[in-house]
Short mmCIF file of C-alpha atoms (C1' of nucleotides) in Angstrom, two decimals:
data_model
loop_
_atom_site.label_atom_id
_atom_site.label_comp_id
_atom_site.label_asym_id
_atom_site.label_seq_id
_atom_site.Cartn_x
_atom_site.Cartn_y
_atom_site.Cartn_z
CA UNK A 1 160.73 81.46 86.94
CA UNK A 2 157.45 82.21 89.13
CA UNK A 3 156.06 85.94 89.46
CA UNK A 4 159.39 86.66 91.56
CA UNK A 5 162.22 85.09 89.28
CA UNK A 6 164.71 86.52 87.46
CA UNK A 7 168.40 86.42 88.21
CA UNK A 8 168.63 90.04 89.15
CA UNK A 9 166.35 90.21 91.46
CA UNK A 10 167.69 87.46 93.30
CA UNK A 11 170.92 88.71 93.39
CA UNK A 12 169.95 92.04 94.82
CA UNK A 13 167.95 90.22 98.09
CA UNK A 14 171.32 87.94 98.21
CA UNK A 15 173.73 90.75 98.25
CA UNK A 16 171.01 93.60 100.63
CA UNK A 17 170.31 89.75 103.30
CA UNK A 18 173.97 89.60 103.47
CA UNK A 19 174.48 93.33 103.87
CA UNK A 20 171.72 93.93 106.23
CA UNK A 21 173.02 91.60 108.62
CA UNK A 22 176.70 92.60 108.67
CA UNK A 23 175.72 96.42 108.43
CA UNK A 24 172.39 96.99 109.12
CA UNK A 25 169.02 97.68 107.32
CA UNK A 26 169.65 101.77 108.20
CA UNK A 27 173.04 101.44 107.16
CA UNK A 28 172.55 100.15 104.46
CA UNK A 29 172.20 102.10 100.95
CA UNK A 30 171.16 101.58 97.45
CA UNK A 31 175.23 102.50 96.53
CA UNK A 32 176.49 99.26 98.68
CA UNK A 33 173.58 96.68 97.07
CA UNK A 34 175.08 98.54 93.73
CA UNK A 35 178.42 98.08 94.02
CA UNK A 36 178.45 94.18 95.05
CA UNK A 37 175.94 93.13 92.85
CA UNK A 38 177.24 95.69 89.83
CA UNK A 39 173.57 96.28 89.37
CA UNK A 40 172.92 100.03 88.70
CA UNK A 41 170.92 101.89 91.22
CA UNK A 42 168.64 102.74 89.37
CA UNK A 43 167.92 99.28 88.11
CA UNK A 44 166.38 98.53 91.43
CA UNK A 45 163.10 100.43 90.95
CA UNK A 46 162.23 97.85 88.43
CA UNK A 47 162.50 94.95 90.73
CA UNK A 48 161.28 96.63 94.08
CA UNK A 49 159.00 100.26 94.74
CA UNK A 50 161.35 101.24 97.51
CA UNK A 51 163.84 99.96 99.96
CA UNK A 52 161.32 98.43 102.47
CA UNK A 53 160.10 96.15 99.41
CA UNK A 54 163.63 95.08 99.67
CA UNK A 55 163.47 94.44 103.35
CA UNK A 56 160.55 91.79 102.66
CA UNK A 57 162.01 90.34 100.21
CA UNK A 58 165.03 89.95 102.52
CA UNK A 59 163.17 88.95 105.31
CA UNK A 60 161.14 86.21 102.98
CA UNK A 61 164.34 85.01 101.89
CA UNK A 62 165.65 84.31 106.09
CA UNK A 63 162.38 82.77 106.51
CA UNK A 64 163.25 80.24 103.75
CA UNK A 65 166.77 79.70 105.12
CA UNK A 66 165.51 78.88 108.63
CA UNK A 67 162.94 76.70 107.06
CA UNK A 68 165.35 74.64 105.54
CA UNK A 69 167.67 74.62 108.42
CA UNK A 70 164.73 73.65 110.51
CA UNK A 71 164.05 70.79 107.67
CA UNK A 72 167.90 69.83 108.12
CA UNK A 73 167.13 69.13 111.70
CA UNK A 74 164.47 67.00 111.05
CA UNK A 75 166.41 64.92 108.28
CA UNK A 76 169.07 64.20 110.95
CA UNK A 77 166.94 62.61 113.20
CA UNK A 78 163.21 61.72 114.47
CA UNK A 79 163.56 62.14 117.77
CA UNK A 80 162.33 65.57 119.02
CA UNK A 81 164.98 65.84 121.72
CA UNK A 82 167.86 65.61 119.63
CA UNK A 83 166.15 67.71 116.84
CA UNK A 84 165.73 70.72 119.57
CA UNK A 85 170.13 69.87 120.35
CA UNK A 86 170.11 70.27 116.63
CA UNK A 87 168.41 73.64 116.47
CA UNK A 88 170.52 74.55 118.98
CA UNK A 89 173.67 73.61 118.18
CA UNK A 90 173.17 75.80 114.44
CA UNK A 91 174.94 78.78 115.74
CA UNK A 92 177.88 77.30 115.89
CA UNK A 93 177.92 76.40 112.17
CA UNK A 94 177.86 80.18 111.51
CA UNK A 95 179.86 81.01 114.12
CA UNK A 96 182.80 83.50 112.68
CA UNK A 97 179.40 85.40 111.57
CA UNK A 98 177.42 84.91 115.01
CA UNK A 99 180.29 86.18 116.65
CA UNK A 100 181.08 89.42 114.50
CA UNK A 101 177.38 90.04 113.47
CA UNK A 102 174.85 88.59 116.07
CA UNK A 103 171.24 87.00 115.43
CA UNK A 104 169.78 87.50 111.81
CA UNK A 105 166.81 87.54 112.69
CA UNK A 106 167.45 88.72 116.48
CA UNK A 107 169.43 92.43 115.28
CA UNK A 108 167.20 93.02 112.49
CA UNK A 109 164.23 92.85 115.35
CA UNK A 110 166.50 94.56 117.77
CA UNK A 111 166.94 97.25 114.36
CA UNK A 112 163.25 97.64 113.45
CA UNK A 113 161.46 97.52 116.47
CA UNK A 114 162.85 101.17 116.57
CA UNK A 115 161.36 102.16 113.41
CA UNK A 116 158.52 104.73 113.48
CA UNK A 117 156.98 104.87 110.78
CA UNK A 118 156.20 101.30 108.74
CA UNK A 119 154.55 98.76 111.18
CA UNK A 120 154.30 96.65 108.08
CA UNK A 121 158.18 94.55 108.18
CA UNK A 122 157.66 94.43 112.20
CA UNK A 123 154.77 92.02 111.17
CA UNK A 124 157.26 90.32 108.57
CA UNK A 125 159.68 90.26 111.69
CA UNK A 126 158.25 88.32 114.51
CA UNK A 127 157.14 85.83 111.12
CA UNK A 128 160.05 84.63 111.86
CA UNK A 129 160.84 84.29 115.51
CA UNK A 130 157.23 82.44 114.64
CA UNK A 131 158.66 79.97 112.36
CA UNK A 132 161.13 78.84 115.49
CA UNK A 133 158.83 79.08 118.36
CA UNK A 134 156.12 77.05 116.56
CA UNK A 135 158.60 74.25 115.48
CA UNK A 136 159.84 73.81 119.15
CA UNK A 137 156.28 73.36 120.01
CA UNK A 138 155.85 70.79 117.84
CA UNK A 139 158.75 69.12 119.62
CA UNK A 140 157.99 69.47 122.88
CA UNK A 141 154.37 68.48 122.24
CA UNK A 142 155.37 65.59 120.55
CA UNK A 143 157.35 64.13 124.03
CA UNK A 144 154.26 64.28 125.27
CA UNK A 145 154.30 67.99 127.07
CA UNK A 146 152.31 70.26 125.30
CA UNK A 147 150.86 72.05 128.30
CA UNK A 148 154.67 73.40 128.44
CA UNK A 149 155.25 73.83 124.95
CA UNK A 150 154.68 77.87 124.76
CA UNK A 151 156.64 78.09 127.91
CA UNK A 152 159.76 76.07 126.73
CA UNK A 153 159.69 77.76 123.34
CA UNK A 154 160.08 81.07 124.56
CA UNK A 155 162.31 80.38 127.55
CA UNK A 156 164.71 78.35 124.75
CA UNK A 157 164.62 81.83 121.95
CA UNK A 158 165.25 83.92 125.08
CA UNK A 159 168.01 81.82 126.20
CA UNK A 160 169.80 81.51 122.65
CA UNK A 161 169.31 85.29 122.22
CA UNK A 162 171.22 86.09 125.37
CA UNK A 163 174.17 83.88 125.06
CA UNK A 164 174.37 84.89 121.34
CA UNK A 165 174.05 88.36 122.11
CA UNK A 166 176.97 88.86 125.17
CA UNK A 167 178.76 86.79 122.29
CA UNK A 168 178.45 89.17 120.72
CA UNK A 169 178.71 92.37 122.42
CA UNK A 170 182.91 90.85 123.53
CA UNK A 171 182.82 88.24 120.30
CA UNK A 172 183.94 85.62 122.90
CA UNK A 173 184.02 82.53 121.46
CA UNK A 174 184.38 80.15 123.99
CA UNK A 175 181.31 82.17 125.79
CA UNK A 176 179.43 80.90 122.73
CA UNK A 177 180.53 77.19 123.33
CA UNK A 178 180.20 77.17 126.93
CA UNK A 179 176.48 78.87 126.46
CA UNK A 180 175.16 76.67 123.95
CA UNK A 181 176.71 73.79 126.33
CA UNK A 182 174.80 75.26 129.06
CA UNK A 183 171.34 75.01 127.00
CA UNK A 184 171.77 71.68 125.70
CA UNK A 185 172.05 70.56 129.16
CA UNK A 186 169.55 72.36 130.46
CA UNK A 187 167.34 70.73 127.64
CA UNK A 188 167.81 67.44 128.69
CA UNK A 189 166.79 68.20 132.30
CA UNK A 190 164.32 69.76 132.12
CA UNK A 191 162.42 67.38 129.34
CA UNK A 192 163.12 64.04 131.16
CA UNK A 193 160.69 64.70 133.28
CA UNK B 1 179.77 123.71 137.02
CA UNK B 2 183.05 121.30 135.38
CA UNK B 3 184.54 121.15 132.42
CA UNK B 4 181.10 119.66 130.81
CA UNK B 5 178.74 121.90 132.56
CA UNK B 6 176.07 124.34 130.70
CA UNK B 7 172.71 123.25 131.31
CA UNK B 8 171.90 123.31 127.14
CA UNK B 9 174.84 120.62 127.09
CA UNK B 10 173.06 118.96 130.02
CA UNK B 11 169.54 118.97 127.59
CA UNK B 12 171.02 118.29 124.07
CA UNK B 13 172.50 114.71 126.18
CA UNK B 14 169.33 114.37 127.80
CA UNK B 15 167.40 114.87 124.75
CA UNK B 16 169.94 112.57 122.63
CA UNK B 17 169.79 109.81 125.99
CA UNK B 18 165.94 109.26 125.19
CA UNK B 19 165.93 109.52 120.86
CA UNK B 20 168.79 107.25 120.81
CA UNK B 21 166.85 104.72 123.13
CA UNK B 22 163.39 105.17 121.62
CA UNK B 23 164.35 105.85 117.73
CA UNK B 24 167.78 104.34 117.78
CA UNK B 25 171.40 106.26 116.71
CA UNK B 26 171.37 106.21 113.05
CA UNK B 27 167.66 106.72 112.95
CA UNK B 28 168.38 110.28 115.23
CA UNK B 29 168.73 113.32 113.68
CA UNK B 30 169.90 116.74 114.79
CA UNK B 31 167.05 117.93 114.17
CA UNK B 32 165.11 115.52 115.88
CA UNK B 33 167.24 116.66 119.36
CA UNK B 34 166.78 120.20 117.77
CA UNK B 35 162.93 119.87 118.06
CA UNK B 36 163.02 117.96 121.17
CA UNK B 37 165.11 120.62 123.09
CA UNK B 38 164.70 123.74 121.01
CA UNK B 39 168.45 124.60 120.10
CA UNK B 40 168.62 125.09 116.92
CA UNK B 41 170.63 122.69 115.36
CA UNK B 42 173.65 125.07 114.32
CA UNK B 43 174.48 125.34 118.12
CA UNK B 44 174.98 121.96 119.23
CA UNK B 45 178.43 122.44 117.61
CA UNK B 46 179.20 124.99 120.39
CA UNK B 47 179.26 121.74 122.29
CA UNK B 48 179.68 118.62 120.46
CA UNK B 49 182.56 118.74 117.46
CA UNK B 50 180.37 115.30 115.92
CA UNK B 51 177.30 113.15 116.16
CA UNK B 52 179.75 110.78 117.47
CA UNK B 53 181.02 112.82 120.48
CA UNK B 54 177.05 113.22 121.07
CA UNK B 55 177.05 109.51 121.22
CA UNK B 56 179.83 109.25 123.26
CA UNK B 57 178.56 111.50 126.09
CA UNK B 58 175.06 109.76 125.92
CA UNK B 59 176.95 106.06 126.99
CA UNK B 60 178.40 108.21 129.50
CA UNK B 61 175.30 109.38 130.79
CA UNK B 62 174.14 106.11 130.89
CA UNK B 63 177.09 105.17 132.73
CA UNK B 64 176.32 107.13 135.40
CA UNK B 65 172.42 105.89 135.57
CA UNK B 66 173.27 102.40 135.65
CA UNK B 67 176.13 103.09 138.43
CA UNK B 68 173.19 104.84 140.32
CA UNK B 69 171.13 101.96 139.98
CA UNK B 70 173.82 99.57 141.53
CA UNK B 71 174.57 102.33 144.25
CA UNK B 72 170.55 101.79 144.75
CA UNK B 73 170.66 98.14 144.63
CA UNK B 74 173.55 98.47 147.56
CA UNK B 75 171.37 100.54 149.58
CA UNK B 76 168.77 98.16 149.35
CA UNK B 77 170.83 95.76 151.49
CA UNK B 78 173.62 94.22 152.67
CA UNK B 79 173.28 90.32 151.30
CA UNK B 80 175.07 90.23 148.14
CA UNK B 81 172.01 87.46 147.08
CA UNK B 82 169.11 90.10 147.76
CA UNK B 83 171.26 92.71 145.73
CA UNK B 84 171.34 90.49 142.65
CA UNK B 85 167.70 90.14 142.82
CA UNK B 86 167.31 93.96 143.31
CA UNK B 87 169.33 93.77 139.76
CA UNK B 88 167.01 91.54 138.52
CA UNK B 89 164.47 93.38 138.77
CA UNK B 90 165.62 96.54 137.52
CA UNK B 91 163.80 95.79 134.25
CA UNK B 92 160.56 95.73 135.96
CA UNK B 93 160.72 99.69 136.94
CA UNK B 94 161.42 100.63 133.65
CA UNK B 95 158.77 97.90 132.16
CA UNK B 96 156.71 99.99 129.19
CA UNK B 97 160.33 101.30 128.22
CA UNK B 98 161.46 97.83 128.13
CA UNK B 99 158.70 96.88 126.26
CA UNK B 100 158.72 99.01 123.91
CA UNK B 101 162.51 99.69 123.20
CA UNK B 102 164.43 96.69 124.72
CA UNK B 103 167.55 97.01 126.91
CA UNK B 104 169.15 100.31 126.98
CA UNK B 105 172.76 99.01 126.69
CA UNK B 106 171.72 95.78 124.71
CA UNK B 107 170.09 97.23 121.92
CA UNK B 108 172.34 100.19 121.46
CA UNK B 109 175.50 97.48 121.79
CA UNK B 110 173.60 95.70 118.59
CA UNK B 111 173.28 98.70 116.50
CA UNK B 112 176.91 100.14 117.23
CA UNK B 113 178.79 96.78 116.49
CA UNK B 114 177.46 96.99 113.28
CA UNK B 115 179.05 100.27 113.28
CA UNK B 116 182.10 99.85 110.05
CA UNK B 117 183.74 102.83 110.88
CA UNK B 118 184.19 103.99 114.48
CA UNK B 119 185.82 101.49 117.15
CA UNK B 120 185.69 104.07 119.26
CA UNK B 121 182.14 103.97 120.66
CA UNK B 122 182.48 99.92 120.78
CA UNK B 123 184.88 99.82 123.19
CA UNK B 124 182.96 102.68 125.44
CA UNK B 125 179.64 100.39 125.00
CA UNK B 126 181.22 97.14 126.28
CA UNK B 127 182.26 99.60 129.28
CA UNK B 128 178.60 99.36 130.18
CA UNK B 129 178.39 96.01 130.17
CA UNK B 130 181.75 95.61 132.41
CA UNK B 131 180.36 97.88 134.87
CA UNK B 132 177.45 95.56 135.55
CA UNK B 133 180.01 92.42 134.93
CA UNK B 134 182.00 93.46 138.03
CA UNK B 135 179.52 94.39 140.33
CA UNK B 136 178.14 90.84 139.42
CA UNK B 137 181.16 89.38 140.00
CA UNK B 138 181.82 91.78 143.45
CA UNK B 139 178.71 89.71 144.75
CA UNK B 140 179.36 86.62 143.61
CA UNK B 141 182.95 86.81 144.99
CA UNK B 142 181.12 88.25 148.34
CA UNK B 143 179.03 84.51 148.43
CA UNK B 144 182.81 83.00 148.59
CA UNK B 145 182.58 81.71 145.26
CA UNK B 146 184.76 83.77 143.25
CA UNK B 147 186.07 80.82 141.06
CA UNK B 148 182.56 80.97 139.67
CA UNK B 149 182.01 85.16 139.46
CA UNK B 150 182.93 85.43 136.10
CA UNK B 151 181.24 82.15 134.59
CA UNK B 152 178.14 83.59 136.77
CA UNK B 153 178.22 86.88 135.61
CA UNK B 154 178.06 86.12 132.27
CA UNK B 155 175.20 84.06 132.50
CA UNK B 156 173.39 85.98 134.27
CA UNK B 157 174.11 89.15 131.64
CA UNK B 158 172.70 86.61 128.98
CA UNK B 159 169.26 85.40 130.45
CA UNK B 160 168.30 89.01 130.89
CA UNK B 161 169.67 89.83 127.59
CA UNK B 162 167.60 87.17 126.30
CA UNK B 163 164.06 87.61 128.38
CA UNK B 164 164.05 91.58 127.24
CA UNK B 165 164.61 90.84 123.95
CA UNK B 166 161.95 88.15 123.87
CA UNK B 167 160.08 89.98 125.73
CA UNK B 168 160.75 94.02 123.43
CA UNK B 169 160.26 91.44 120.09
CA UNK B 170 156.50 89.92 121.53
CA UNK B 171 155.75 93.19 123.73
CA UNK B 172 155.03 89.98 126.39
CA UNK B 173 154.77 91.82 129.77
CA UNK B 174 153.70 88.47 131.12
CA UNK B 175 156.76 86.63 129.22
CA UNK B 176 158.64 89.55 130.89
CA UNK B 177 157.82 88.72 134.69
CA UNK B 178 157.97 85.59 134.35
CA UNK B 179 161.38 85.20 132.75
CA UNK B 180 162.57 87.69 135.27
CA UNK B 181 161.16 85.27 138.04
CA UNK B 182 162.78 82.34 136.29
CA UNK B 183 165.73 83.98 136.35
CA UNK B 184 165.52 84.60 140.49
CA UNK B 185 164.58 80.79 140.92
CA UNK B 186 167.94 80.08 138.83
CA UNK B 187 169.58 82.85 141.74
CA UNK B 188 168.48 81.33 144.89
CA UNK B 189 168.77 77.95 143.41
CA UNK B 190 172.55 78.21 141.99
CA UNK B 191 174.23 80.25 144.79
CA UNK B 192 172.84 77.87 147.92
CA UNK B 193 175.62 75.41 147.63
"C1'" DG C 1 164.78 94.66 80.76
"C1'" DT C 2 168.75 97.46 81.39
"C1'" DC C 3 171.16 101.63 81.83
"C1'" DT C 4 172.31 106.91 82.53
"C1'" DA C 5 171.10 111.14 84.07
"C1'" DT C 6 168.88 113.67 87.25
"C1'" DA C 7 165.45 115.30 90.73
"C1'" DT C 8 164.57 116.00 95.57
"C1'" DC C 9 165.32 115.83 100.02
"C1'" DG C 10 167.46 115.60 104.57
"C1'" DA C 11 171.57 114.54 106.78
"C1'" DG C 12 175.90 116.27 109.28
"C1'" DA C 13 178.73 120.13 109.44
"C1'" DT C 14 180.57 125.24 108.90
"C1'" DA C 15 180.82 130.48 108.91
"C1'" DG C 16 180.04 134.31 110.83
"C1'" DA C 17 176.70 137.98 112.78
"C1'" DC C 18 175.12 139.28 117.20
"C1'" DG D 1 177.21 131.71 124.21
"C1'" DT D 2 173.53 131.82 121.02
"C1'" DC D 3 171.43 132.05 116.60
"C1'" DT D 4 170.73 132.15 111.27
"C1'" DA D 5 172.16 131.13 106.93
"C1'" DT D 6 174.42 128.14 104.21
"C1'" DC D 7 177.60 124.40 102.37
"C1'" DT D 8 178.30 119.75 100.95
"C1'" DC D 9 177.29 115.30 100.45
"C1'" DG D 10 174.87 111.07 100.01
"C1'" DA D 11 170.47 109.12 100.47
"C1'" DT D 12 166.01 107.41 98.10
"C1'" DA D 13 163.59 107.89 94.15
"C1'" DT D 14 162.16 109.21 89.10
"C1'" DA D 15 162.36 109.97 83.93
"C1'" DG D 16 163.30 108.50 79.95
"C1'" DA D 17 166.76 106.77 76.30
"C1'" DC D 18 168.15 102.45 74.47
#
DNA sequence: GTCTATATCGAGATAGAC
DNA sequence: GTCTATCTCGATATAGAC
């Protein structure tokens, strides 16, 4: 175990990432991370200084899972075109969860770019909307386009956020399918070129 | 004055219109609107029986701004094509808020289907949406395409979805206009057959 | 390291005087 | 209709025993 082991610990950021994403960071208390971990409340000040030390460590631990899944698109192939239908196509692996709870990392923005005071996690936030856009760069500079690489990369977030938030908003599935459809072949028009 | 007249009812939804765009719902407290208006907090009970009923006369109010705007956008003129660009654009008049808080309806949809409780405000919140759905569809059906209206609609509900919150996450104002022109290329482009 | 007990604060909500 | 005073609860956070 490294400076940030222990078991507890880890299950508190594993029980607060799954219940910031299906309730929200704000809605969200100490009591709920207590009762589904069985950790005491108070137990929690010896692991983290206050709940927004939580929040990093939450948001550390997404940036981790996308980096893997991002990894797992690169295993499956080598060719950047099929790694972007890859990246695209992960929504659908999480779908019941897409369609009930959104974007990870797209509600928690959509939560704390309203937040007043700390400008600290908003940092932490875009880190990981980051992560993506710099990875499709990669790809799309690797077919041999990088002048449209920051372009493409946000045009493709934007488009993913929208379909998965009206998704969302009516949890229509088949809106999902047809959407992510609609992207893929939109990908391979517009990068034939 | 109607049943919902009083001009201090009139300010308390005014006041809880703007906190719940800038600061978010859960993040609003009484005595934020209490500051913000000067009514002391005890009062807005005179009015409101719960937070919630607050909540639900602020999506009304925004009901009513956003049927405005498509009365405006109908004004504008009579080609059902030039009044889905005057949609389009909407964002644009409203650009530092958009900036700086995202979509009205979009990120107050995120926040409340997160909501555990209360099904009460979801189905009032997809209202929004719906009202900007059929008025979609009313034009596209207009074009003599109405096998496509609702497809169409719904795509076109997602790409702005997805530029604003691109655009709220980066605070991009250039990402924002040119999405939004993206968007208008995909407009003329898609409806001339 | 782990737990209980408790402090402190601010939230939504109520009662009742005027 | 308007205002003040107050209730109750649950939130984050702390102290200190074990």
């Amino acid at each position: 175990m490294g400076t940030k082991g222990s078991a507890n610990r880890q299950r508190i950021v594993d029980a607060a990432d799954h219940l910031f994403y299906s309730r929200g960071y704000n809605q969200t208390s100490f009591s709920d991370i207590s009762d589904e971990t069985g950790i005491p409340r108070g137990n929690f000040y010896y692991y983290f200084k206050t709940k927004e030390d939580i929040l990093a460590a939450v948001v550390d631990a997404r940036l981790v899972e996308f980096r893997v899944m991002l990894q797992n698109c690169e295993k499956a192939t080598t060719d950047p075109l099929q790694r972007l239908h890859s990246l695209v196509q992960f929504p659908l692996h999480r779908e019941s969860q897409v369609l009930k709870y959104g974007c990870p990392i797209g509600s928690l923005s959509s939560e704390l770019v309203k937040e007043q005071d700390t400008e600290i996690s908003q940092a932490r936030l875009t880190a990981v909307f980051d992560l993506l856009k710099n990875w499709i760069e990669e790809q799309i500079s690797e077919l041999g386009q990088p002048a449209r690489a920051n372009d493409f990369a946000m045009d493709l977030l934007a488009r993913m956020q929208g379909v998965i938030i009206l998704s969302n908003v009516y949890r229509d599935t088949a809106f999902l399918h047809k959407g992510i459809k609609d992207i893929q072949n939109w990908l391979n028009h517009t990068l034939s070129n």
